[in-house]
Amino acid sequence: MTQIIRKALDQHQDDKEKLFQEFLSFLRMPSVSNSNEHKEDMLKTADFLVKKLSDIGFQHAESFPTGRHPIVYAEYVVDPEKPTILLYGHYDVQPTDPLDEWRSAPFEPHLEGDYLYARGASDMKGQIWATISALQSVLQSSDLAINVKYLIEGEEEIGSPSLAGFMEEHKSMLACDFVLNPDAGMIAPDKPTIVYALRGLAYFELKITGPKSDLHSGSFGGVVANPANVLSRLIAAMHDNKGKVMLPGFYDDVREITENESLELSRLGIDENFYKKISGVPNLGGEEDFDPIERVGARPTLDVNGLYSGFIEKGAKTIIPAFALAKISCRLVPDQDPQKVLIGFRKFLEEQVPSSVIWELKLMSGAPAYIAGEETPGLEAFKKALKATWNVDPVLKREGGSIPVATEMKEILGVDSIITGFGLPDDQIHSPNERLHLPTQQKGVEALIRFFLGF
Ligand SMILES: [Zn+2]
């Protein structure tokens, strides 16, 4: 280990207790973004971060007002010739309801063994704090090997409504070589994880309309087509019996995964039993010809998210419903385009819907998938830092969900993101009793110290 890394790690040992106390203050701030109730708390939290980043030596730190909650931005330029990293974070947290399921108050951090319980402890104040702790130790013991810009928004949990506009407006201020986004987690405490691909989404509402109002099923059954029956038949036809999606052209643009990727994914050790165990299902579904881990990360899907039609109260009522409605979402992979999926979906309906009903399909939201290039700057240095800390090669993972900010940063700033983090799958983020595994966060700090010095 180089002298300079040793010094920074020692420095962190000295700073640790004080940093922990400050972390508790950060967690006590109820920075809930979804209502106006906490507007003041949001301002205070942003100011707290501006102050902390200035205190540890950032040459510039500022809070930018937006339509809702401020964006914190800070930078430290060590040498304009060196590469620049943009760190991403969000200081807002999810609401706390249902409050009575919390075993301790969500904004009064509570220590139990290795776990610290508080709203935001894992998602993602604990992650922000790991980066700030590492930056502080490096800046106090030597100097960064890379220029650092830090953007921390306060609206991630409500879909980041101000972020894209802010990035468009401040492109040159935010110019960088790559992004480090620690808002994802690890798959297990001994498996440091880097996410290099995210699935996109196309969300639809499909409405099948029949008679002008609900009808008596005795008087009209047999002559008027039942919209609920029609919708069910359509949904059934959206997959074949091997789990393949039957919308025309659905797989046309799907990028096949490389052999290398396939090998990497199999290293995750996530098999059929893993999914059976965590979901509690007797057997898995989906495309038979692919491994479960590929089906979640590298294959597109179509799922009904909700169904509504006719009489859904207790007891019985004999009607032919006037309409039937389904919310349907497709998870997309590179290089599918939500608009093209919409065209395929329309074509499917034109071919399949009988003339006895009327159909209407709306694309409610859509976002393409994201995949980082293998050449992402900083990726090798980050892998090395994780390996030196955990003594294992980090796992590279495709994530089944979406992180829209990574896609937007690619589109607006033209840079790839290293998506990672030191939270664990059982941190209960977004749920009551959210917690953070402190020894893992600690390792994260060490890895980040190595990373910030590793260029
Ligand atoms: Zn988050």
Short mmCIF file of N, CA, C and O in Angstrom, two decimals, residues 53-96:
data_model
loop_
_atom_site.label_atom_id
_atom_site.label_comp_id
_atom_site.label_asym_id
_atom_site.label_seq_id
_atom_site.Cartn_x
_atom_site.Cartn_y
_atom_site.Cartn_z
N LEU A 53 -19.15 20.67 2.88
CA LEU A 53 -18.23 20.56 1.75
C LEU A 53 -17.22 21.72 1.76
O LEU A 53 -16.05 21.52 1.44
N SER A 54 -17.67 22.91 2.16
CA SER A 54 -16.70 24.02 2.28
C SER A 54 -15.71 23.73 3.40
O SER A 54 -14.51 23.93 3.24
N ASP A 55 -16.24 23.23 4.52
CA ASP A 55 -15.36 22.96 5.67
C ASP A 55 -14.26 21.96 5.34
O ASP A 55 -13.15 22.09 5.83
N ILE A 56 -14.55 20.96 4.52
CA ILE A 56 -13.50 19.98 4.25
C ILE A 56 -12.54 20.47 3.16
O ILE A 56 -11.59 19.80 2.82
N GLY A 57 -12.82 21.64 2.59
CA GLY A 57 -11.82 22.22 1.69
C GLY A 57 -12.25 22.44 0.25
O GLY A 57 -11.44 22.83 -0.59
N PHE A 58 -13.54 22.14 -0.07
CA PHE A 58 -13.99 22.43 -1.44
C PHE A 58 -13.86 23.93 -1.70
O PHE A 58 -14.26 24.74 -0.87
N GLN A 59 -13.28 24.26 -2.86
CA GLN A 59 -13.02 25.68 -3.15
C GLN A 59 -14.32 26.43 -3.43
O GLN A 59 -14.40 27.63 -3.27
N HIS A 60 -15.33 25.68 -3.87
CA HIS A 60 -16.58 26.33 -4.18
C HIS A 60 -17.72 25.40 -3.74
O HIS A 60 -17.69 24.22 -4.03
N ALA A 61 -18.70 25.94 -3.04
CA ALA A 61 -19.86 25.13 -2.66
C ALA A 61 -21.06 26.06 -2.59
O ALA A 61 -20.97 27.15 -2.02
N GLU A 62 -22.15 25.62 -3.19
CA GLU A 62 -23.29 26.53 -3.34
C GLU A 62 -24.59 25.75 -3.40
O GLU A 62 -24.62 24.60 -3.85
N SER A 63 -25.66 26.40 -2.96
CA SER A 63 -26.97 25.77 -3.07
C SER A 63 -27.78 26.54 -4.11
O SER A 63 -27.93 27.74 -4.01
N PHE A 64 -28.25 25.84 -5.15
CA PHE A 64 -29.00 26.48 -6.23
C PHE A 64 -30.50 26.25 -6.03
O PHE A 64 -30.93 25.09 -5.97
N PRO A 65 -31.29 27.32 -5.94
CA PRO A 65 -32.73 27.10 -5.82
C PRO A 65 -33.31 26.49 -7.11
O PRO A 65 -32.79 26.76 -8.20
N THR A 66 -34.33 25.67 -6.99
CA THR A 66 -35.04 25.15 -8.16
C THR A 66 -36.52 25.41 -7.91
O THR A 66 -36.87 26.02 -6.90
N GLY A 67 -37.38 24.90 -8.78
CA GLY A 67 -38.82 25.05 -8.58
C GLY A 67 -39.27 24.45 -7.26
O GLY A 67 -40.26 24.88 -6.67
N ARG A 68 -38.56 23.42 -6.77
CA ARG A 68 -38.98 22.80 -5.51
C ARG A 68 -37.88 22.84 -4.46
O ARG A 68 -37.88 23.68 -3.59
N HIS A 69 -36.91 21.92 -4.57
CA HIS A 69 -35.89 21.85 -3.52
C HIS A 69 -34.51 22.12 -4.11
O HIS A 69 -34.22 21.67 -5.22
N PRO A 70 -33.66 22.80 -3.34
CA PRO A 70 -32.37 23.22 -3.92
C PRO A 70 -31.45 22.06 -4.33
O PRO A 70 -31.52 20.97 -3.77
N ILE A 71 -30.59 22.37 -5.29
CA ILE A 71 -29.53 21.45 -5.70
C ILE A 71 -28.23 21.97 -5.13
O ILE A 71 -27.91 23.15 -5.26
N VAL A 72 -27.50 21.09 -4.46
CA VAL A 72 -26.21 21.48 -3.90
C VAL A 72 -25.13 21.14 -4.92
O VAL A 72 -25.13 20.06 -5.52
N TYR A 73 -24.23 22.10 -5.14
CA TYR A 73 -23.13 21.83 -6.05
C TYR A 73 -21.83 22.33 -5.42
O TYR A 73 -21.78 23.42 -4.85
N ALA A 74 -20.77 21.53 -5.54
CA ALA A 74 -19.47 21.93 -4.99
C ALA A 74 -18.37 21.40 -5.89
O ALA A 74 -18.57 20.40 -6.59
N GLU A 75 -17.22 22.09 -5.88
CA GLU A 75 -16.11 21.54 -6.67
C GLU A 75 -14.77 21.79 -6.03
O GLU A 75 -14.57 22.74 -5.28
N TYR A 76 -13.85 20.86 -6.36
CA TYR A 76 -12.48 20.96 -5.90
C TYR A 76 -11.59 20.65 -7.08
O TYR A 76 -11.58 19.52 -7.59
N VAL A 77 -10.88 21.67 -7.55
CA VAL A 77 -9.99 21.46 -8.70
C VAL A 77 -8.57 21.36 -8.18
O VAL A 77 -8.05 22.31 -7.60
N VAL A 78 -7.97 20.20 -8.40
CA VAL A 78 -6.59 20.03 -7.95
C VAL A 78 -5.64 20.43 -9.07
O VAL A 78 -4.60 21.04 -8.84
N ASP A 79 -6.03 20.12 -10.32
CA ASP A 79 -5.21 20.45 -11.49
C ASP A 79 -6.09 20.30 -12.73
O ASP A 79 -6.56 19.19 -13.02
N PRO A 80 -6.33 21.39 -13.46
CA PRO A 80 -7.26 21.31 -14.60
C PRO A 80 -6.83 20.27 -15.65
O PRO A 80 -7.66 19.83 -16.45
N GLU A 81 -5.56 19.88 -15.63
CA GLU A 81 -5.08 18.88 -16.59
C GLU A 81 -5.52 17.46 -16.21
O GLU A 81 -5.50 16.55 -17.02
N LYS A 82 -5.85 17.29 -14.94
CA LYS A 82 -6.22 15.93 -14.48
C LYS A 82 -7.67 15.61 -14.81
O LYS A 82 -8.47 16.51 -15.05
N PRO A 83 -8.03 14.32 -14.81
CA PRO A 83 -9.43 13.97 -15.07
C PRO A 83 -10.36 14.51 -13.98
O PRO A 83 -9.94 14.77 -12.86
N THR A 84 -11.61 14.67 -14.35
CA THR A 84 -12.61 15.21 -13.42
C THR A 84 -13.73 14.20 -13.23
O THR A 84 -14.28 13.66 -14.20
N ILE A 85 -14.08 13.98 -11.97
CA ILE A 85 -15.19 13.09 -11.66
C ILE A 85 -16.36 13.94 -11.17
O ILE A 85 -16.16 14.94 -10.49
N LEU A 86 -17.55 13.55 -11.56
CA LEU A 86 -18.75 14.17 -11.00
C LEU A 86 -19.41 13.15 -10.07
O LEU A 86 -19.79 12.07 -10.51
N LEU A 87 -19.49 13.50 -8.79
CA LEU A 87 -20.19 12.62 -7.85
C LEU A 87 -21.65 13.02 -7.85
O LEU A 87 -21.98 14.20 -7.90
N TYR A 88 -22.52 12.01 -7.78
CA TYR A 88 -23.95 12.28 -7.71
C TYR A 88 -24.50 11.79 -6.38
O TYR A 88 -24.13 10.71 -5.90
N GLY A 89 -25.41 12.58 -5.81
CA GLY A 89 -26.11 12.12 -4.61
C GLY A 89 -27.48 12.78 -4.53
O GLY A 89 -27.77 13.73 -5.26
N HIS A 90 -28.35 12.25 -3.67
CA HIS A 90 -29.61 12.95 -3.37
C HIS A 90 -29.80 12.97 -1.86
O HIS A 90 -29.67 11.95 -1.20
N TYR A 91 -30.08 14.19 -1.34
CA TYR A 91 -30.24 14.31 0.12
C TYR A 91 -31.67 14.15 0.55
O TYR A 91 -31.98 14.13 1.75
N ASP A 92 -32.60 14.04 -0.40
CA ASP A 92 -33.99 13.82 0.03
C ASP A 92 -34.21 12.35 0.34
O ASP A 92 -33.46 11.48 -0.10
N VAL A 93 -35.24 12.11 1.14
CA VAL A 93 -35.57 10.74 1.56
C VAL A 93 -37.05 10.48 1.30
O VAL A 93 -37.83 11.39 1.06
N GLN A 94 -37.40 9.21 1.39
CA GLN A 94 -38.80 8.80 1.24
C GLN A 94 -39.61 9.21 2.47
O GLN A 94 -39.05 9.34 3.56
N PRO A 95 -40.93 9.38 2.32
CA PRO A 95 -41.77 9.61 3.51
C PRO A 95 -41.66 8.43 4.48
O PRO A 95 -41.15 7.37 4.10
N THR A 96 -42.17 8.62 5.70
CA THR A 96 -41.93 7.60 6.73
C THR A 96 -43.12 6.68 6.97
O THR A 96 -43.01 5.72 7.71
#
